[in-house]
Short mmCIF file of N, CA and C in Angstrom, two decimals:
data_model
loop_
_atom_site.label_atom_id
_atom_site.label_comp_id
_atom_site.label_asym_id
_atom_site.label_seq_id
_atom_site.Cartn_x
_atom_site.Cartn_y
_atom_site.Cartn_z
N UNK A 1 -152.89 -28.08 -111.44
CA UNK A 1 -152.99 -28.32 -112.86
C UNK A 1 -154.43 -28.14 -113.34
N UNK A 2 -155.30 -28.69 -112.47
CA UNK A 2 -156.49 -28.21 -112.91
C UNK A 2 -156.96 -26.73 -112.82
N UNK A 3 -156.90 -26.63 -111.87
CA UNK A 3 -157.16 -25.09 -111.68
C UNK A 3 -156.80 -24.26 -112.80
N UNK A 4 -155.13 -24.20 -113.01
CA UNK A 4 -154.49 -23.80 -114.64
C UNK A 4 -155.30 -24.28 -115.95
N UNK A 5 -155.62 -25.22 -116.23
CA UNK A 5 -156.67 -25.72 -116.67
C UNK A 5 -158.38 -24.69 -117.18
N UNK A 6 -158.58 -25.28 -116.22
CA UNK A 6 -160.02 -24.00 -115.86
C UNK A 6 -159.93 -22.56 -116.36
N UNK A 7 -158.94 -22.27 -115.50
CA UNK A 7 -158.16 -20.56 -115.82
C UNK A 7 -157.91 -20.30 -117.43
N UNK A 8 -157.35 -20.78 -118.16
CA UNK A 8 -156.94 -21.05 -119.49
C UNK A 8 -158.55 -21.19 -120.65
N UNK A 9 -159.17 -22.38 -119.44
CA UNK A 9 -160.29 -22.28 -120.54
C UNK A 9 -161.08 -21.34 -120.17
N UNK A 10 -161.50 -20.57 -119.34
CA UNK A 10 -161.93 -19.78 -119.35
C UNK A 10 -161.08 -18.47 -120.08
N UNK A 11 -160.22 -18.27 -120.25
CA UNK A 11 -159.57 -16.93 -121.04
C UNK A 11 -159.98 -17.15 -122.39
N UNK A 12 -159.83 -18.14 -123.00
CA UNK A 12 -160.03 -18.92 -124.21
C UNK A 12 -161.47 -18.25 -124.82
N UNK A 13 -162.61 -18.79 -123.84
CA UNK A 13 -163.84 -18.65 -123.79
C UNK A 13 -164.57 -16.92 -123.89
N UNK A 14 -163.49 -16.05 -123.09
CA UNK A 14 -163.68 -14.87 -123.11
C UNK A 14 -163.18 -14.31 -124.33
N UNK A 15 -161.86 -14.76 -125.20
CA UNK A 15 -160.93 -14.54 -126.07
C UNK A 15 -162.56 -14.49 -127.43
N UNK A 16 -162.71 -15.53 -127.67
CA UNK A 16 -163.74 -15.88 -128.53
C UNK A 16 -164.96 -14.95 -128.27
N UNK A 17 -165.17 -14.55 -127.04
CA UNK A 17 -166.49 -13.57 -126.75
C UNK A 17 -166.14 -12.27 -127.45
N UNK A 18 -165.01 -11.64 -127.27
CA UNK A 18 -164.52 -10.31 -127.81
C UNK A 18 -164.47 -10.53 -128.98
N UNK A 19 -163.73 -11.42 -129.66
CA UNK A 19 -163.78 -11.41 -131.34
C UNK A 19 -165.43 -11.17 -131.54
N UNK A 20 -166.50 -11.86 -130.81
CA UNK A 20 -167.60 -11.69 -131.51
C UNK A 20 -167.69 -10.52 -131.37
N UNK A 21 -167.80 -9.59 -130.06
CA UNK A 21 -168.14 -8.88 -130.30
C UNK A 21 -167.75 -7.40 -131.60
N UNK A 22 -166.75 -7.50 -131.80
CA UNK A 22 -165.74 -7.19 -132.63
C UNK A 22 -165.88 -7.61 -134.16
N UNK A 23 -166.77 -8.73 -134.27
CA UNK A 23 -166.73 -9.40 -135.81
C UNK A 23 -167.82 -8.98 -135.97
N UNK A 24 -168.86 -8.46 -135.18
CA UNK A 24 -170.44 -8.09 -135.11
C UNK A 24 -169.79 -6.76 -135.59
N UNK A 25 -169.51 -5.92 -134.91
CA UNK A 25 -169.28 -4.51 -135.29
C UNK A 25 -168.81 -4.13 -136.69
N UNK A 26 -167.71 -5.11 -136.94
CA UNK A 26 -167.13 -4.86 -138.13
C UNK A 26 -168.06 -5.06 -139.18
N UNK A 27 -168.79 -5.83 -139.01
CA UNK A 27 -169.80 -6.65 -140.22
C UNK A 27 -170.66 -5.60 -139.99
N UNK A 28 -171.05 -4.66 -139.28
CA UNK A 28 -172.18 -3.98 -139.41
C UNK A 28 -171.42 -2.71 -139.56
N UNK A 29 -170.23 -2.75 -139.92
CA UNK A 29 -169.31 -1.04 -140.22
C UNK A 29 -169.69 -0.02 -139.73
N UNK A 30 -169.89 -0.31 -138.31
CA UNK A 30 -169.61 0.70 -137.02
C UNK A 30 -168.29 0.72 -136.70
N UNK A 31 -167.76 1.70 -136.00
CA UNK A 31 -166.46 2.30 -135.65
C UNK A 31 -166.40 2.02 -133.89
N UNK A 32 -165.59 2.12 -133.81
CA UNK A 32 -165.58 2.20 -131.82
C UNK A 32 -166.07 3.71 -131.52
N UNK A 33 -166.14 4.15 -132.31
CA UNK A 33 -166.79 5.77 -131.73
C UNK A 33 -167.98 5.72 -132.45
N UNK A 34 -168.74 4.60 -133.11
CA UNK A 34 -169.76 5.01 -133.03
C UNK A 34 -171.24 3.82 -132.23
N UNK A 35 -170.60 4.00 -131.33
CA UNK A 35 -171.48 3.38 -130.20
C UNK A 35 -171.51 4.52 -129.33
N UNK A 36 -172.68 5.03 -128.84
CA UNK A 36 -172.98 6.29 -127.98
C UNK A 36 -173.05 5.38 -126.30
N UNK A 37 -172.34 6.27 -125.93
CA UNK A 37 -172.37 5.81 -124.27
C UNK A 37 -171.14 4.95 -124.14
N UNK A 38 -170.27 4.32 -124.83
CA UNK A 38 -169.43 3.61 -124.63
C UNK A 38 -168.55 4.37 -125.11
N UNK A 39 -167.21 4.57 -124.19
CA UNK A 39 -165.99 5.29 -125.08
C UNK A 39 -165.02 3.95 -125.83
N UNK A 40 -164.53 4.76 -127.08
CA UNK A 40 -163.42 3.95 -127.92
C UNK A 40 -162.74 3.15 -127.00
N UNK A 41 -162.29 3.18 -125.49
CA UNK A 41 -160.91 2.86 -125.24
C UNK A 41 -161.88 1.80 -124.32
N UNK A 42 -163.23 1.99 -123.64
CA UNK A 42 -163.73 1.06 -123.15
C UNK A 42 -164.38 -0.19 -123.99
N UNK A 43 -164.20 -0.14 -125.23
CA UNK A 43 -164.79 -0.76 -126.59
C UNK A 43 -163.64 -1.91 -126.79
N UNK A 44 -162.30 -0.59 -126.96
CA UNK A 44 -161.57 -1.62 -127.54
C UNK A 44 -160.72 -2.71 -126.46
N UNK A 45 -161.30 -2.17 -125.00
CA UNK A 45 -160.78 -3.25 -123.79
C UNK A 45 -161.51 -4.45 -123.97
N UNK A 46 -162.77 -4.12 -124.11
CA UNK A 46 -163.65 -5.13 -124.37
C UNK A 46 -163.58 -5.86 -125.56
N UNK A 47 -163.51 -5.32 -126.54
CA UNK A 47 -162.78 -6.17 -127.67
C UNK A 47 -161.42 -7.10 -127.16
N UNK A 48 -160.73 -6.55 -126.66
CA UNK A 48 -159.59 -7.14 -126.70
C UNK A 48 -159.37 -8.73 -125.64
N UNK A 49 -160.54 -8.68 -125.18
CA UNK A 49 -160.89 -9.77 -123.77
C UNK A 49 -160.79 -8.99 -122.47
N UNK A 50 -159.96 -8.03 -122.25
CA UNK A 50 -159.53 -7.41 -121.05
C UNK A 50 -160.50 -6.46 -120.26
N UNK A 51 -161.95 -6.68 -120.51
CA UNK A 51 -162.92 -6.29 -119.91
C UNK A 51 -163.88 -6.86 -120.30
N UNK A 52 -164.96 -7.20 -119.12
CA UNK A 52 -165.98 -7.86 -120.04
C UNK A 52 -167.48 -6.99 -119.32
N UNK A 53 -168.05 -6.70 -120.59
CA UNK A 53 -169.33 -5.90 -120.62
C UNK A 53 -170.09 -6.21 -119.52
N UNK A 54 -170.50 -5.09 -119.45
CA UNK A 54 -171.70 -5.14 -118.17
C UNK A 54 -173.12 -5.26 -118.53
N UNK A 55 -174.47 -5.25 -117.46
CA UNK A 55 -175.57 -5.31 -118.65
C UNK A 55 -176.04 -4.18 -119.44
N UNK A 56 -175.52 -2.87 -118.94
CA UNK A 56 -175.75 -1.57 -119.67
C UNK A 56 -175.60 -1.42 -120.70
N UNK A 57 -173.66 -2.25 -120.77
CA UNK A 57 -172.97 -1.71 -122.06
C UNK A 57 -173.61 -2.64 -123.00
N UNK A 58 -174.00 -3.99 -122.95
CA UNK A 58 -174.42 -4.62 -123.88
C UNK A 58 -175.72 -3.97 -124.52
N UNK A 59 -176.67 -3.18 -123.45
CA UNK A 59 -177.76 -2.81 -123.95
C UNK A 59 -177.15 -1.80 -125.43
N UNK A 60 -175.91 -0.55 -124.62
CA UNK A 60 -175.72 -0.13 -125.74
C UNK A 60 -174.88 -0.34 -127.07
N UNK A 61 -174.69 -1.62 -126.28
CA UNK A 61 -174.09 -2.10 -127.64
C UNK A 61 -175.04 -2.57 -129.02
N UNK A 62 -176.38 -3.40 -128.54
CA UNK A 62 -176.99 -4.36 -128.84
C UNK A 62 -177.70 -2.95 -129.28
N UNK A 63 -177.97 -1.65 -129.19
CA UNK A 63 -178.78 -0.07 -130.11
C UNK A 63 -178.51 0.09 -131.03
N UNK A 64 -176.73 0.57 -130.79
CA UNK A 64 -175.90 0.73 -131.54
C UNK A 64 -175.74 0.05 -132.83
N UNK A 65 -176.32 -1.56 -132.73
CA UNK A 65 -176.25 -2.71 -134.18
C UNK A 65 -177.88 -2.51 -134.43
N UNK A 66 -178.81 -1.91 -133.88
CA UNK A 66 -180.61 -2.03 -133.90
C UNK A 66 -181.18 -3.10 -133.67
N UNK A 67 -180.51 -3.39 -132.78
CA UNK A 67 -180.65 -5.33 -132.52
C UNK A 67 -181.69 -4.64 -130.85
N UNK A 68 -182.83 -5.94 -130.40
CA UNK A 68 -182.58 -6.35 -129.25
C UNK A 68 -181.37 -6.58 -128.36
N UNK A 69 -181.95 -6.43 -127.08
CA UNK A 69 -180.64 -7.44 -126.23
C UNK A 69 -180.51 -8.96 -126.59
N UNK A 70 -181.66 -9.39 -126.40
CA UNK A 70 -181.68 -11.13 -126.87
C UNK A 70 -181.77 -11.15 -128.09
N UNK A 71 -181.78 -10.56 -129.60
CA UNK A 71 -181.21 -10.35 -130.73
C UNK A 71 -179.39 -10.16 -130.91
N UNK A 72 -178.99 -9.22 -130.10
CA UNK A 72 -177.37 -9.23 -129.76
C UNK A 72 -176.72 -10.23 -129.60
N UNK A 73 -177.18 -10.93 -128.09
CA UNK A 73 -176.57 -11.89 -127.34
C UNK A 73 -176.81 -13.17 -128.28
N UNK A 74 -177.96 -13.57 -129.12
CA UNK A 74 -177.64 -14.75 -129.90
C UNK A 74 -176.98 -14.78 -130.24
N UNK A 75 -176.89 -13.39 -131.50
CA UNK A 75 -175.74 -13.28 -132.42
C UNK A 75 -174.42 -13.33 -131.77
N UNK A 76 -173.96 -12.80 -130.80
CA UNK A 76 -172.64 -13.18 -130.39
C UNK A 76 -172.72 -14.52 -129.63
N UNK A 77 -173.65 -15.27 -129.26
CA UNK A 77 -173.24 -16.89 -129.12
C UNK A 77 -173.05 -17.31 -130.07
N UNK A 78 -174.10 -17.20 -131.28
CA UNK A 78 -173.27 -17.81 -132.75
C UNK A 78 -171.92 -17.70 -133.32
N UNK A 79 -171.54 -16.65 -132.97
CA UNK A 79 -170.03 -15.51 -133.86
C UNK A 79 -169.24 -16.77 -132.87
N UNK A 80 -169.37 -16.64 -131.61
CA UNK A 80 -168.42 -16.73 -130.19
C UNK A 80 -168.03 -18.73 -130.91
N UNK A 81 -169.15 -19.24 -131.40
CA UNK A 81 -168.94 -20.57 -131.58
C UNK A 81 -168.53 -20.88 -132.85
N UNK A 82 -168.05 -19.54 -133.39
CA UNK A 82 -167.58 -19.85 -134.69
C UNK A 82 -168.75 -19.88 -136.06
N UNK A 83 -170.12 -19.91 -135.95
CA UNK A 83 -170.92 -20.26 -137.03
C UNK A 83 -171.79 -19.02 -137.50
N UNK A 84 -171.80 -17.72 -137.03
CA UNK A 84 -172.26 -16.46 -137.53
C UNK A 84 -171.42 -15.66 -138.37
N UNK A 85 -169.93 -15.46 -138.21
CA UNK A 85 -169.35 -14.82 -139.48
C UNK A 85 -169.91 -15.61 -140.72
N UNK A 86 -169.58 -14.44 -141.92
CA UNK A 86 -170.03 -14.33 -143.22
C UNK A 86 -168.54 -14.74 -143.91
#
């Protein structure tokens, strides 16, 4: 039960990571094709929870918005906790 537990909150936790990343994009009206180096279908896995970024892809993710990496990654701890959407 715990274990199920754990497992759950952790999906949860990842669930909320993809929306950010996803609520970042949208708010900055980029497309999944327009992040260079990342394809649409590896974008929208990652959006979807079902992959989670590596440190590359975040770099190009975090170009792609003209953000830093540690400019990115705040912003999606904020989004991820609910208090960065607009």
């Amino acid at each position: 039960a715990v274990r199920r537990q754990q497992d759950k909150a952790t999906r949860d936790e990842a669930k909320q990571y993809a929306r950010a990343i996803r609520s970042l994009r949208v708010d900055r009206k980029l497309t999944q094709s327009d992040i260079p180096g990342v394809t649409e279908r590896q974008l929208r896995r990652i959006e979807q929870g079902k992959s989670h970024p590596r440190g590359a892809t975040l770099r190009k993710l975090a170009a792609a918005h003209n953000l830093s990496l540690d400019e990115y990654m705040r912003e999606l701890a904020k989004r991820s906790k609910g208090r960065g959407r607009k």
